[in-house]
Structures are given as C-alpha cells and as structure tokens.
Short mmCIF file of C-alpha atoms and ligand atoms in Angstrom, two decimals:
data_model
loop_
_atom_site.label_atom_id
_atom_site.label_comp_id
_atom_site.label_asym_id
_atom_site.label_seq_id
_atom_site.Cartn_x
_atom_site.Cartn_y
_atom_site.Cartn_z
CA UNK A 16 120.54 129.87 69.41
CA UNK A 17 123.54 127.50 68.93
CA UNK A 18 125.46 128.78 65.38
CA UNK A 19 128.41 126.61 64.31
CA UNK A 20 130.46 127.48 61.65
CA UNK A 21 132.35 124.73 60.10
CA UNK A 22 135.56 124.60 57.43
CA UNK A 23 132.84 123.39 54.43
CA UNK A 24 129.58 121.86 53.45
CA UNK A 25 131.12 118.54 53.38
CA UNK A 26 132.44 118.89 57.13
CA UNK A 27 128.91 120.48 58.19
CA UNK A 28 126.92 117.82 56.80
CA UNK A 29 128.57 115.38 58.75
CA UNK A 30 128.15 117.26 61.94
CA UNK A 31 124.45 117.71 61.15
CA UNK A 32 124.23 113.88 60.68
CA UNK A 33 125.98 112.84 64.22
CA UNK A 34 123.05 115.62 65.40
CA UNK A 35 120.60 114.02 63.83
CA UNK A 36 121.57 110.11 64.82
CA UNK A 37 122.29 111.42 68.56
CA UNK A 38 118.58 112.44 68.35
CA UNK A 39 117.65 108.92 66.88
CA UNK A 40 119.79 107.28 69.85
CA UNK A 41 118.45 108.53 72.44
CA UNK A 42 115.35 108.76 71.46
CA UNK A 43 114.75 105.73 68.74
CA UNK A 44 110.95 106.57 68.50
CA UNK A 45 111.74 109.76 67.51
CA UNK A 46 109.52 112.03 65.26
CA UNK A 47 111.60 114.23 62.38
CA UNK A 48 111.12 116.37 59.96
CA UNK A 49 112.61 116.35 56.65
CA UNK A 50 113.43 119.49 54.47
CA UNK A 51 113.95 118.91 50.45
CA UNK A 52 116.29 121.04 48.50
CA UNK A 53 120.02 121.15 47.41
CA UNK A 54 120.95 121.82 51.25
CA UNK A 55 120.42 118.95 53.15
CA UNK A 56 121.37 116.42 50.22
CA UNK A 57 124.82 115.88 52.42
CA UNK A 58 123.10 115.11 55.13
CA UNK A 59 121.10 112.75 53.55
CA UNK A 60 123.61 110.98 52.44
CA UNK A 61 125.41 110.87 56.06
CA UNK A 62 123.09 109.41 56.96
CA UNK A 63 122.02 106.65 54.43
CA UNK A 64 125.72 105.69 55.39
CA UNK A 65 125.16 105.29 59.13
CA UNK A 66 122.00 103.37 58.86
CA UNK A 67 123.60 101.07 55.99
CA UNK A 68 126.99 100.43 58.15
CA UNK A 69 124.74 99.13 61.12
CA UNK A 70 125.12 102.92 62.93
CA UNK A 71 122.04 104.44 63.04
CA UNK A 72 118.65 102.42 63.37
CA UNK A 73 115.57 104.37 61.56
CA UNK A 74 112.64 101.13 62.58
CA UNK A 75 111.34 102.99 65.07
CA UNK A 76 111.44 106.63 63.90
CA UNK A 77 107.97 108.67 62.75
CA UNK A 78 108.95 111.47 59.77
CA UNK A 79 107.12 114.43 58.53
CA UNK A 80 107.77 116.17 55.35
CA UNK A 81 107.54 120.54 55.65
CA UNK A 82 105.94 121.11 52.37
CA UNK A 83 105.01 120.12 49.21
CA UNK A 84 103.54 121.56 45.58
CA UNK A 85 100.18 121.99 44.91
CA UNK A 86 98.86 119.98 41.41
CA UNK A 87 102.07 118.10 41.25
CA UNK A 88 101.57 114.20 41.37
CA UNK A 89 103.98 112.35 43.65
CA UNK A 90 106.10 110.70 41.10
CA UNK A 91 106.73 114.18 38.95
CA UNK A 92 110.36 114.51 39.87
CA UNK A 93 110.34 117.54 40.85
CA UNK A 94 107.88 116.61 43.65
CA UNK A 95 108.98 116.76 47.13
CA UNK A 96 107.83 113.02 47.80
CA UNK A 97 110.20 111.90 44.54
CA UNK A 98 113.06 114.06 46.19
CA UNK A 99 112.53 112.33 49.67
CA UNK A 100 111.97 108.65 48.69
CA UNK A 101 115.19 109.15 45.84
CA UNK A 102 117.89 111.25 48.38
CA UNK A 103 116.74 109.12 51.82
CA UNK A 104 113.52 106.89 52.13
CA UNK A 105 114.50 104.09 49.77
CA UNK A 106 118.26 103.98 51.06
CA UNK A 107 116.92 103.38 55.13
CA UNK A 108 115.10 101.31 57.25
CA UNK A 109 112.26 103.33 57.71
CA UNK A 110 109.06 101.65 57.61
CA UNK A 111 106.88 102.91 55.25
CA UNK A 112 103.57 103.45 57.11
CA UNK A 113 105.34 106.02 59.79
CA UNK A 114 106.34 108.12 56.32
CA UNK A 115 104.04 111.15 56.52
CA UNK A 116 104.38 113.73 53.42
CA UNK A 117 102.38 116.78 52.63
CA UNK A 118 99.97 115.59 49.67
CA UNK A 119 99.96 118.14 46.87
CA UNK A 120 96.96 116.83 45.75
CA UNK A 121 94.70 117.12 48.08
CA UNK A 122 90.96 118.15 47.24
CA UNK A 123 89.80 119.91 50.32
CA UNK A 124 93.22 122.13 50.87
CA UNK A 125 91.73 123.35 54.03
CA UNK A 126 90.66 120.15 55.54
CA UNK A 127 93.45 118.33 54.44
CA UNK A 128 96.36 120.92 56.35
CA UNK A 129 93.67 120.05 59.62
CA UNK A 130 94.59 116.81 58.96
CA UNK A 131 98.04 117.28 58.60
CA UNK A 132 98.55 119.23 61.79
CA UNK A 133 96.57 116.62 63.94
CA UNK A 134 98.76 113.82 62.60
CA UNK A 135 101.87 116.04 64.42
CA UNK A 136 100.21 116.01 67.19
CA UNK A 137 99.05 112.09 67.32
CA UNK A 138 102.68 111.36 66.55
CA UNK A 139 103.28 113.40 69.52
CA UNK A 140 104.89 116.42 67.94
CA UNK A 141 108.72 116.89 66.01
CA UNK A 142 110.87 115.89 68.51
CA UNK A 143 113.83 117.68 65.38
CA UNK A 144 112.76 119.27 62.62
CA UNK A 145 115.24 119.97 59.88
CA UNK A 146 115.25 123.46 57.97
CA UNK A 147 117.05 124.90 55.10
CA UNK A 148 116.37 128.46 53.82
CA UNK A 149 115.73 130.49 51.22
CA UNK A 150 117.52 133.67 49.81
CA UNK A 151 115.02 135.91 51.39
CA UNK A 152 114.81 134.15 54.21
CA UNK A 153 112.08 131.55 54.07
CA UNK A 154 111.71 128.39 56.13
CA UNK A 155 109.54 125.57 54.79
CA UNK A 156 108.00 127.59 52.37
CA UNK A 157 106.73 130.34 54.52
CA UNK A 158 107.70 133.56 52.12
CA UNK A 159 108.16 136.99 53.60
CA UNK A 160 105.17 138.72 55.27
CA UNK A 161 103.81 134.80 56.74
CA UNK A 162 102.63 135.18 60.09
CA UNK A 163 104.67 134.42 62.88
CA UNK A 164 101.87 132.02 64.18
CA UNK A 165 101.22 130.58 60.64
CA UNK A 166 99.92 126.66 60.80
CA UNK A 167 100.31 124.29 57.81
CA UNK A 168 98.46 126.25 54.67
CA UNK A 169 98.93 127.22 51.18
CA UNK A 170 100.89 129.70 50.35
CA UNK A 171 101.81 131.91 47.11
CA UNK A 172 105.81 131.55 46.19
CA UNK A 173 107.03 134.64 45.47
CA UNK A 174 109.08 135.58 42.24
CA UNK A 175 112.49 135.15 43.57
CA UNK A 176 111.88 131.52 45.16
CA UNK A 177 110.22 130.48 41.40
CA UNK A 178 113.87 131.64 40.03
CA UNK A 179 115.24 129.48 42.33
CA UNK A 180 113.49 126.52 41.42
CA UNK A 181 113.37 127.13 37.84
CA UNK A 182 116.00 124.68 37.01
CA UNK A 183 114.03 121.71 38.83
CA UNK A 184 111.16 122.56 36.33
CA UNK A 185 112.90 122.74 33.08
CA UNK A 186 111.81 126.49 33.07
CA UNK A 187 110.28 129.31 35.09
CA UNK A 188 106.90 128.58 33.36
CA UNK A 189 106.48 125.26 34.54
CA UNK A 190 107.22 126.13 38.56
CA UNK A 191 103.95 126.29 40.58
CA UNK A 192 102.80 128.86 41.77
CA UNK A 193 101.44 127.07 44.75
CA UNK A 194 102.56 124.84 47.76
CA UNK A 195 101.33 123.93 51.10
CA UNK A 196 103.60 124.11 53.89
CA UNK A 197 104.21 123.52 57.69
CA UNK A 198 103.64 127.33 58.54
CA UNK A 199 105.93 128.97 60.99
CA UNK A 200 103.82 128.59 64.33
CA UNK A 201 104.06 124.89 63.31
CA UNK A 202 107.76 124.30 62.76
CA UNK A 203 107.69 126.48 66.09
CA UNK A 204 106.40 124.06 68.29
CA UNK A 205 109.16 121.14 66.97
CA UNK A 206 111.39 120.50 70.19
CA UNK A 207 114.52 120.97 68.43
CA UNK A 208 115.59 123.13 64.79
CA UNK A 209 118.41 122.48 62.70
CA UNK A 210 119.21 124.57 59.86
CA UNK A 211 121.56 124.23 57.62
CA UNK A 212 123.13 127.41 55.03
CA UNK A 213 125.52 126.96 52.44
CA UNK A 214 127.00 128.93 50.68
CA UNK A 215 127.61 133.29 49.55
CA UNK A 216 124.06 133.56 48.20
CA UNK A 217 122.50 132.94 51.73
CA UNK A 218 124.59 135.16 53.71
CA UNK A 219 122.62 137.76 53.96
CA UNK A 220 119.25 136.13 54.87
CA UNK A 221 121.37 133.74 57.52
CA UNK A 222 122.46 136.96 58.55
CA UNK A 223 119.20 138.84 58.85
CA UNK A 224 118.07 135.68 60.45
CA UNK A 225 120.31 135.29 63.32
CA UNK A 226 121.23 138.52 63.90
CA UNK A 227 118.42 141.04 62.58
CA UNK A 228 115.10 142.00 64.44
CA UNK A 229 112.58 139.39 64.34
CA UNK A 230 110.12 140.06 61.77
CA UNK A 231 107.58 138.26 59.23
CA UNK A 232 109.32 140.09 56.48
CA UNK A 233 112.57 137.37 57.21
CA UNK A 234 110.60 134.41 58.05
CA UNK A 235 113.48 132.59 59.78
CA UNK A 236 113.81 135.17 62.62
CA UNK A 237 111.06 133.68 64.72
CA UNK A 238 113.98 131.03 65.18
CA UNK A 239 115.35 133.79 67.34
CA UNK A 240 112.51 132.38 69.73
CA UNK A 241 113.18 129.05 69.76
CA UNK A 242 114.93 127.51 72.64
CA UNK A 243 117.17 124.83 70.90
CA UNK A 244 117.82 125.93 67.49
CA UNK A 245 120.70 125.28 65.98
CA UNK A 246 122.11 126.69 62.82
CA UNK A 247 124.77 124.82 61.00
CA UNK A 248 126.67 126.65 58.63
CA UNK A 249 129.85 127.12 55.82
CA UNK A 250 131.94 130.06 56.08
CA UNK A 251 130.66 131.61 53.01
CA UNK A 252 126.95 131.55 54.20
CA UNK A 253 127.87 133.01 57.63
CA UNK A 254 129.95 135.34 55.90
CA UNK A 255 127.84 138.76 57.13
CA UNK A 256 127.69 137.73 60.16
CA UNK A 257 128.93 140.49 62.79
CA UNK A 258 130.14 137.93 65.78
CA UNK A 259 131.44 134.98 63.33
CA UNK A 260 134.14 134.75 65.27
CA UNK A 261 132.59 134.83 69.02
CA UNK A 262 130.30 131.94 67.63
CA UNK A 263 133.70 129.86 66.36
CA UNK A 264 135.19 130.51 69.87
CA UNK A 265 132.10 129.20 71.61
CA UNK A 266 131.86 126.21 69.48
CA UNK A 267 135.66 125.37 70.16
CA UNK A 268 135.55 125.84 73.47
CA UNK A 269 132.20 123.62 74.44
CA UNK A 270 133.03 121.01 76.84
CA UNK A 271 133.08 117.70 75.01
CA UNK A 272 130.22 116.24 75.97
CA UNK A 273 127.64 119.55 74.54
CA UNK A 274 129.28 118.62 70.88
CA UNK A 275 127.68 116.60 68.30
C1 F6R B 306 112.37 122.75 51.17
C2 F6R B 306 112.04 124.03 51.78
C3 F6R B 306 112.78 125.28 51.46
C4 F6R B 306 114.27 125.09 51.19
C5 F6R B 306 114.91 126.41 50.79
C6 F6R B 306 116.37 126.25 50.45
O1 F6R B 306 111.57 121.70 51.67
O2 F6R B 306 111.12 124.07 52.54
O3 F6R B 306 112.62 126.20 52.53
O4 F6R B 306 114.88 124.58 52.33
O5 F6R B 306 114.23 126.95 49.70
O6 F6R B 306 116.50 125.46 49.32
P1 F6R B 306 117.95 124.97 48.84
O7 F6R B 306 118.44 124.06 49.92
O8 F6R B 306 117.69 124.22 47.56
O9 F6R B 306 118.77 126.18 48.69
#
C-alpha cells in the first residue's frame, strides 16, 4: 500500500488528478472507475480543468460507475448518474457510448449485476478504479460483514450510511434502503485503487483500514491485499494513524520519477 498524506484536501485532490491523467497518458484507452460522493468532487474538478486546458485527453477512455440506488430514476438528483454527468461527464470529452453506470432500475437485479460484471470484463477490466469510504469503513457500497469475494449485487445500507446521506434526500425517510454495487471481489480485481479520505470523521475507519486486521467487518481492509493501492489522504483523516509520520518520510523521500 502506497499512503500519502498531504497539507489539505485541496493539495490532495490535485495529486489524485496528476494520478489519474498519468494513468490516462500512458494508457489513453484506459478503463476507470468513478466513485460519487462529497470526496472526490476535487478531483473532479482537477480534472475537468486538465481536459478543458488541452491536458488530459478522455476520447479514448472506457468508465464504470461502483454503485448506484435501487428505484431511483437517473435524473432524481440524488442519483449517482445525475452526480456523475453534473460533477464530470458533461464538463469532458468522453464519448458517451463508453459511459457505463450501474442502472438502479433494473428489473431482473440478478441478471442485470451478470451483465454488469461481463461488461468489466469485455472492456478488459479497471485498469484504476477510484474509491472513497465510508465512516465504518465501506468501499463502493459494500457495508460491514460483505464478503471479501463479493461481486456486483444488492446490498442493504446500514443505519449509519442512511444518516450520512440524509441530507442528499431532503430527510432520512426518503434515503433508500437499497443499492447495487461493485462488490469487493470486484473492485479487487481493478489493476490499480485510489482512495481518497478527508477529513476527522474518517480517521478511524482509514485507520482500521490501513492499519487494522483485514476483516469483512471494515470492508476497506481487503485493500490491504491489493498490490497497487494507493490511499490519498488530509491530515485530519490520517489522524489515528500509528506510522503517519514513516508514511510522510517515504513519500518525501521517493525518487522523482515514483511521484505523481
Ligand atoms: C460512492 C460510494 C461510497 C462513498 C462513501 C464516502 O459512490 O461508493 O463508498 O465513497 O460513502 O462518501 P463521501 O465521499 O460523501 O464521504
């Protein structure tokens, strides 16, 4: 695992975007997948800059979406597909048809996550998948107690993570209850993982992340068995961690051409 701690959100987001267009450059068919949230809206907007300055070309690139709510139409605005297309779809020069985003209404749940799995693999698998994570450790929406091994499903969102989204919903009683996401055995088999923490109130599940044993009950962990993941983080969300300061000297002292 790579962890880099930088000064602030602002300063991380930009890292995460030269990450994300060194992955474009050398690879400009590459396939990526997009997180929604509060997290990554920095990044986003790195990179809507790069590609409108004439920096970072998106034509050839293939994106996946990790998750979406089930019931919810595409153009309710809480909808994951609203959030994409508003924060970073219309504002690059990604064609349409290589936009693939979990479908909230699909009838045939079961068949339809099939479907969504074999399209990763047609595309020829995430080349860099993007992550954020919940306070209790989620990825995607893969909620304590998901299997390791967990492929693209529904799931159940658990009390806490409703909380959490309450505000996007005008009210607790109007979250779903339901999503379907990329499960964790899926976002496992993406060649590269960056996640990105800001923030006190994810401390402690960054922390039990990186640091803790791996274990369904802090969905993240399995990261600890991923070859190239790479957590980028704010001071305040890699507050509890115990060697914060061996992973700042690391950083620092990479040789030039390992840095973003
Ligand atoms: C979003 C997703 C979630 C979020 C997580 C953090 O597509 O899958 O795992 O990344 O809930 O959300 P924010 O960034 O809003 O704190």
């Amino acid at each position: 695992m790579e962890i880099i701690i930088q000064p602030d959100a602002t300063s991380a987001s930009q890292l995460a975007a030269r990450l994300v267009a060194k992955v474009i450059k050398e690879k400009p068919h590459a396939v990526l997948g997009f997180a929604t949230g509060r997290t990554p809206l920095k990044l986003y907007q790195n990179l809507i800059i790069l590609c409108q300055e004439g920096n970072l070309d998106f034509s050839g690139v293939t994106t996946f979406t990790l998750d979406e709510y089930v019931g919810i139409s595409n153009d309710h605005p809480a909808s994951f597909h609203a959030y994409m297309w508003n924060n970073l779809f219309h504002h690059i020069n990604l064609p349409k048809e290589r936009i693939n985003m979990v479908n909230g209404q699909a009838k045939d749940i079961v068949s339809y996550c099939r479907q969504y799995e074999t399209a990763i693999k047609t595309a020829g698998g995430i080349d860099l998948q993007i992550l954020g994570i919940g306070r209790n450790g989620h990825i995607g929406f893969n909620e304590p107690s998901s299997s390791l091994a967990s492929r693209t499903r529904i799931k159940t969102l658990t009390d806490d993570t409703r909380l959490d989204l309450a505000a996007d919903f005008g009210g607790l009683e109007n979250v779903p209850n339901h999503v379907i996401t990329m499960g964790l055995g899926t976002i496992m088999e993406s060649k590269m993982i960056l996640l990105l923490a800001f923030g006190k109130n994810k401390a402690n599940a960054i922390a039990r992340a990186i640091e803790g044993p791996v274990t369904a009950m802090v969905p993240a962990s399995i990261l600890q068995m991923h070859p190239r993941a790479v957590f980028i983080l704010d001071p305040e969300a890699a507050s509890e961690l115990s060697l914060a300061s061996y992973y700042k000297w690391v950083y620092a002292n990479k040789p030039d051409w390992q840095k973003y």
